Coordinates of C-alpha atoms in Angstrom, one line a residue:
M1 CA 53.1 119.7 -44.6
E2 CA 52.4 116.7 -46.8
K3 CA 49.6 118.6 -48.5
M4 CA 52.2 121.2 -49.8
V5 CA 54.1 118.5 -51.7
S6 CA 53.0 117.4 -55.2
S7 CA 54.6 115.1 -57.7
C8 CA 57.2 114.0 -55.1
N9 CA 57.3 111.7 -52.1
I10 CA 57.7 113.0 -48.6
G11 CA 58.5 111.3 -45.3
L12 CA 58.2 113.0 -41.9
F13 CA 59.4 111.8 -38.5
V14 CA 59.4 114.3 -35.6
D15 CA 61.7 117.0 -36.9
D16 CA 63.3 115.0 -39.7
E17 CA 62.1 115.4 -43.1
V18 CA 63.0 113.7 -46.4
I19 CA 61.7 114.4 -49.9
W20 CA 62.4 112.3 -52.9
K21 CA 61.5 111.6 -56.5
N22 CA 62.5 109.0 -59.1
D23 CA 62.7 109.5 -62.8
K24 CA 65.0 108.9 -65.8
D25 CA 65.2 112.6 -66.5
V26 CA 67.6 114.2 -63.9
I27 CA 66.5 117.7 -65.0
K28 CA 62.9 116.9 -64.4
I29 CA 63.8 115.6 -60.9
E30 CA 65.7 118.8 -60.0
N31 CA 62.8 121.1 -61.2
S32 CA 60.2 119.1 -59.4
L33 CA 62.1 118.9 -56.2
N34 CA 63.0 122.7 -56.3
E35 CA 59.4 123.6 -56.9
N36 CA 58.4 121.6 -53.8
M37 CA 61.2 123.0 -51.8
V38 CA 59.8 126.5 -52.4
A39 CA 56.3 125.3 -51.2
I40 CA 57.8 123.8 -48.1
Q41 CA 59.8 126.9 -47.3
S42 CA 56.6 129.0 -47.6
F43 CA 54.8 126.6 -45.3
A44 CA 57.7 126.9 -42.8
E45 CA 57.7 130.7 -42.9
E46 CA 53.9 130.8 -42.4
H47 CA 54.1 128.6 -39.3
K48 CA 57.3 130.3 -37.8
L49 CA 59.4 127.2 -38.6
N50 CA 63.0 127.3 -39.7
F51 CA 65.0 124.6 -41.7
N52 CA 68.7 124.4 -41.1
H53 CA 70.4 124.8 -44.4
A54 CA 73.7 123.4 -43.0
K55 CA 72.1 120.2 -41.9
S56 CA 70.3 119.6 -45.2
F57 CA 71.8 117.5 -47.9
T58 CA 71.0 116.0 -51.3
C59 CA 72.0 112.5 -52.5
I60 CA 71.3 110.7 -55.7
F61 CA 70.7 106.8 -55.7
T62 CA 71.4 105.0 -58.9
T63 CA 72.9 101.9 -60.3
N64 CA 74.4 103.9 -63.2
R65 CA 78.1 104.4 -62.3
H66 CA 78.3 107.4 -64.8
M67 CA 75.9 109.3 -62.5
F68 CA 77.7 108.6 -59.1
N69 CA 79.5 111.9 -59.2
L70 CA 76.5 113.9 -60.3
Q71 CA 75.8 117.1 -58.2
P72 CA 72.0 117.7 -58.1
K73 CA 71.2 121.5 -57.9
I74 CA 68.6 121.6 -55.2
Y75 CA 68.1 124.9 -53.3
L76 CA 66.8 125.8 -49.9
K77 CA 66.3 129.5 -49.0
G78 CA 68.1 130.3 -52.2
K79 CA 71.2 128.3 -51.1
L80 CA 72.6 125.3 -53.0
L81 CA 72.4 122.2 -50.8
E82 CA 75.5 120.2 -50.3
T83 CA 75.6 116.8 -52.0
T84 CA 76.7 113.7 -50.1
K85 CA 77.2 110.1 -50.9
S86 CA 76.4 108.7 -47.5
P87 CA 73.6 110.7 -45.8
T88 CA 72.2 109.6 -42.5
Y89 CA 68.4 109.4 -41.9
L90 CA 67.0 108.3 -38.6
G91 CA 70.3 106.8 -37.6
F92 CA 70.7 104.7 -40.8
T93 CA 73.6 105.6 -43.1
L94 CA 72.6 105.3 -46.7
D95 CA 75.0 104.9 -49.6
T96 CA 74.5 105.5 -53.3
E97 CA 75.5 102.0 -54.2
I98 CA 72.7 100.6 -52.0
N99 CA 74.9 97.9 -50.4
C100 CA 74.7 99.2 -46.8
G101 CA 78.4 99.0 -46.5
K102 CA 78.7 102.5 -44.8
H103 CA 76.0 101.6 -42.2
I104 CA 77.5 98.3 -41.3
A105 CA 80.9 99.8 -40.9
K106 CA 79.5 102.3 -38.4
L107 CA 77.7 99.5 -36.5
V108 CA 80.9 97.5 -36.3
E109 CA 82.9 100.4 -35.1
K110 CA 80.3 101.3 -32.4
G111 CA 79.9 97.7 -31.4
R112 CA 83.7 97.2 -31.0
K113 CA 83.9 100.2 -28.8
R114 CA 81.2 98.8 -26.5
L115 CA 83.0 95.4 -26.3
Q116 CA 85.5 97.2 -24.1
L117 CA 82.9 97.4 -21.5
L118 CA 82.6 93.6 -21.4
K119 CA 86.4 93.3 -21.1
F120 CA 86.4 95.7 -18.2
I121 CA 83.8 93.9 -16.1
S122 CA 85.1 90.4 -17.0
G123 CA 87.9 88.5 -15.3
R124 CA 88.7 84.9 -14.2
D125 CA 88.7 85.4 -10.5
W126 CA 87.0 88.7 -9.7
G127 CA 84.9 89.8 -12.7
A128 CA 81.2 89.4 -13.5
N129 CA 79.9 85.9 -14.1
S130 CA 78.8 84.7 -17.6
G131 CA 75.2 85.5 -17.0
T132 CA 75.9 89.1 -16.2
L133 CA 78.2 89.4 -19.2
R134 CA 75.6 87.9 -21.6
M135 CA 72.9 90.3 -20.2
T136 CA 75.2 93.2 -20.7
Y137 CA 75.9 92.1 -24.3
T138 CA 72.2 91.6 -25.2
A139 CA 71.2 94.9 -23.6
L140 CA 74.1 97.3 -24.8
I141 CA 75.8 95.7 -27.8
R142 CA 73.5 93.4 -29.8
P143 CA 70.8 96.2 -30.3
V144 CA 73.5 98.2 -31.9
L145 CA 74.5 95.4 -34.3
E146 CA 70.9 94.9 -35.3
Y147 CA 69.9 98.4 -35.8
G148 CA 68.3 98.7 -39.3
Y149 CA 68.4 95.0 -40.1
Q150 CA 65.1 95.4 -42.0
V151 CA 67.2 97.2 -44.6
Y152 CA 70.8 96.0 -44.4
Q153 CA 69.8 92.4 -44.8
V154 CA 70.3 92.9 -48.5
A155 CA 74.0 93.7 -47.9
P156 CA 76.7 91.2 -49.3
Q157 CA 77.6 88.4 -47.0
T158 CA 81.0 89.7 -46.5
N159 CA 79.6 92.8 -44.9
L160 CA 77.2 90.8 -42.8
N161 CA 80.0 88.6 -41.5
K162 CA 81.6 91.7 -40.0
L163 CA 78.7 91.9 -37.6
E164 CA 78.9 88.2 -36.9
R165 CA 82.6 88.6 -35.9
V166 CA 81.7 91.4 -33.4
Q167 CA 79.2 89.0 -31.7
L168 CA 81.7 86.1 -31.8
S169 CA 84.2 88.4 -30.0
A170 CA 81.6 89.1 -27.4
A171 CA 80.8 85.4 -27.0
R172 CA 84.5 84.6 -26.4
I173 CA 84.6 87.3 -23.6
I174 CA 81.4 85.8 -22.1
T175 CA 82.6 82.3 -22.1
G176 CA 86.3 82.8 -21.7
L177 CA 87.0 80.4 -24.5
R178 CA 90.2 80.8 -26.7
S179 CA 90.2 81.9 -30.3
C180 CA 91.1 78.3 -31.4
C181 CA 87.7 77.1 -30.2
P182 CA 85.2 76.6 -33.0
K183 CA 82.6 79.3 -33.6
A184 CA 79.6 77.1 -33.3
I185 CA 80.8 75.9 -29.8
V186 CA 81.5 79.4 -28.6
L187 CA 78.1 80.6 -29.6
Y188 CA 76.4 77.6 -28.0
E189 CA 78.2 78.1 -24.7
A190 CA 77.3 81.7 -24.7
D191 CA 73.7 80.8 -25.5
L192 CA 73.6 83.2 -28.5
Q193 CA 72.0 82.7 -31.9
P194 CA 73.9 83.8 -35.1
L195 CA 72.7 87.2 -36.1
S196 CA 71.6 86.0 -39.5
M197 CA 69.2 83.6 -37.8
R198 CA 67.8 86.4 -35.5
I199 CA 67.4 88.7 -38.5
R200 CA 65.2 86.2 -40.3
T201 CA 63.1 85.5 -37.2
N202 CA 62.7 89.2 -36.3
S203 CA 61.9 90.1 -40.1
V204 CA 58.9 87.7 -40.0
K205 CA 57.6 89.4 -36.9
Y206 CA 58.3 92.8 -38.3
I207 CA 56.5 92.2 -41.6
A208 CA 53.6 90.5 -40.0
K209 CA 53.1 93.4 -37.5
L210 CA 53.2 95.9 -40.4
Q211 CA 50.8 94.0 -42.6
S212 CA 48.3 93.7 -39.7
L213 CA 48.0 97.5 -39.7
G214 CA 46.1 97.6 -42.9
S215 CA 46.3 99.8 -45.9
F216 CA 45.9 103.0 -43.9
N217 CA 49.5 102.7 -42.8
R218 CA 51.9 103.8 -45.4
T219 CA 54.5 101.1 -45.0
S220 CA 51.9 98.4 -44.6
K221 CA 50.2 99.6 -47.8
F222 CA 53.5 99.5 -49.7
I223 CA 54.1 95.9 -48.6
L224 CA 50.6 94.8 -49.4
Q225 CA 50.8 96.3 -52.9
W226 CA 54.4 95.3 -53.4
T227 CA 55.4 93.5 -56.7
S228 CA 58.8 92.3 -57.7
N229 CA 59.3 94.7 -60.6
Q230 CA 62.1 96.9 -59.2
S231 CA 65.0 97.6 -61.5
L232 CA 67.9 97.6 -59.0
K233 CA 70.8 95.2 -59.5
K234 CA 70.4 94.0 -55.9
D235 CA 67.2 92.8 -54.4
S236 CA 65.1 95.1 -52.3
P237 CA 64.6 94.2 -48.6
V238 CA 61.1 93.2 -49.4
G239 CA 62.3 91.1 -52.3
V240 CA 64.9 89.4 -50.1
M241 CA 62.1 88.5 -47.6
W242 CA 59.9 87.2 -50.4
K243 CA 62.7 84.8 -51.8
R244 CA 63.2 83.5 -48.3
G245 CA 59.5 82.8 -47.9
L246 CA 59.1 85.3 -45.0
L247 CA 56.2 87.2 -46.6
D248 CA 52.6 86.1 -45.9
F249 CA 49.8 88.1 -47.4
N250 CA 47.2 86.4 -45.3
I251 CA 47.8 88.3 -42.1
E252 CA 44.7 89.3 -40.3
P253 CA 44.2 93.0 -39.3

C-alpha cells in the first residue's frame, strides 16, 4: 500500500493506517491527501479490503490558534471524514496542542481504577504482604502509567506530576504509610523509583536500541538524520532527549 501513496507520509501497523502531510498551504494539503485517499481506496477495492468510514478521522496539528477549529475536507468513499481534536492511534491519544494532556488524563484515570485492586487485596491483618502488592503494582498499574512515555515526556511538569501522584498512592497502599509521611520516604520503603527517573533510563535504552537497527528502519533513520530545526513551540521528544544528553550517535549496529 505504501507504493500507492505519493507526496504524503504513511504509517502502517497491522490494520491501523495513518496518512499525513505538512505544508503551510492548507488547500494544498487537502488536495494531496484526497488524491492519495482515492489511490488507497482503489488499492483496497482491488484487494477486497474495506476501510471503515465511521472509524476514520481527520485532525490538524498546528501551533496557530486561529486554525484550531479548522475542519479539513478529507473524503473516503465520497464521504466527508469527521474531524476530531483528540484522535487515538495505537492506544496513544493525540491532541492538537501537542502537550499530551489528553493522553496523560486517560492514563491517570485508568491507573486510578486499577488502584482499587491493590486496596481490595491489602489489609493490616489478612491482606497480601508488601512484596505481593508491589509485584501487583509493577505488573498491572505501572505499565499503564508509562505507556507512550517516549512521546509524553515533552508534556508540562504539571501533567507529569499527575502520574507521579498515582504511583505515590500505590506506594502508600503497599507500605501502609499515612499521607503525612514524606513522598521520598514512601517511595523508598516501597522500593519504587520516581517515574521521571525511570522514563529517562528507559529512554536511553529505547533510543539506543532503535539506533542499532540502522538506517533501513524508518524510526532509526529518522533519529540518525535528526536535526533540531523543528518549528514547534514545544520541544519534540527527540529534542528533549538531546537536551538531557540521552542521545548518542555512536551506537554500533
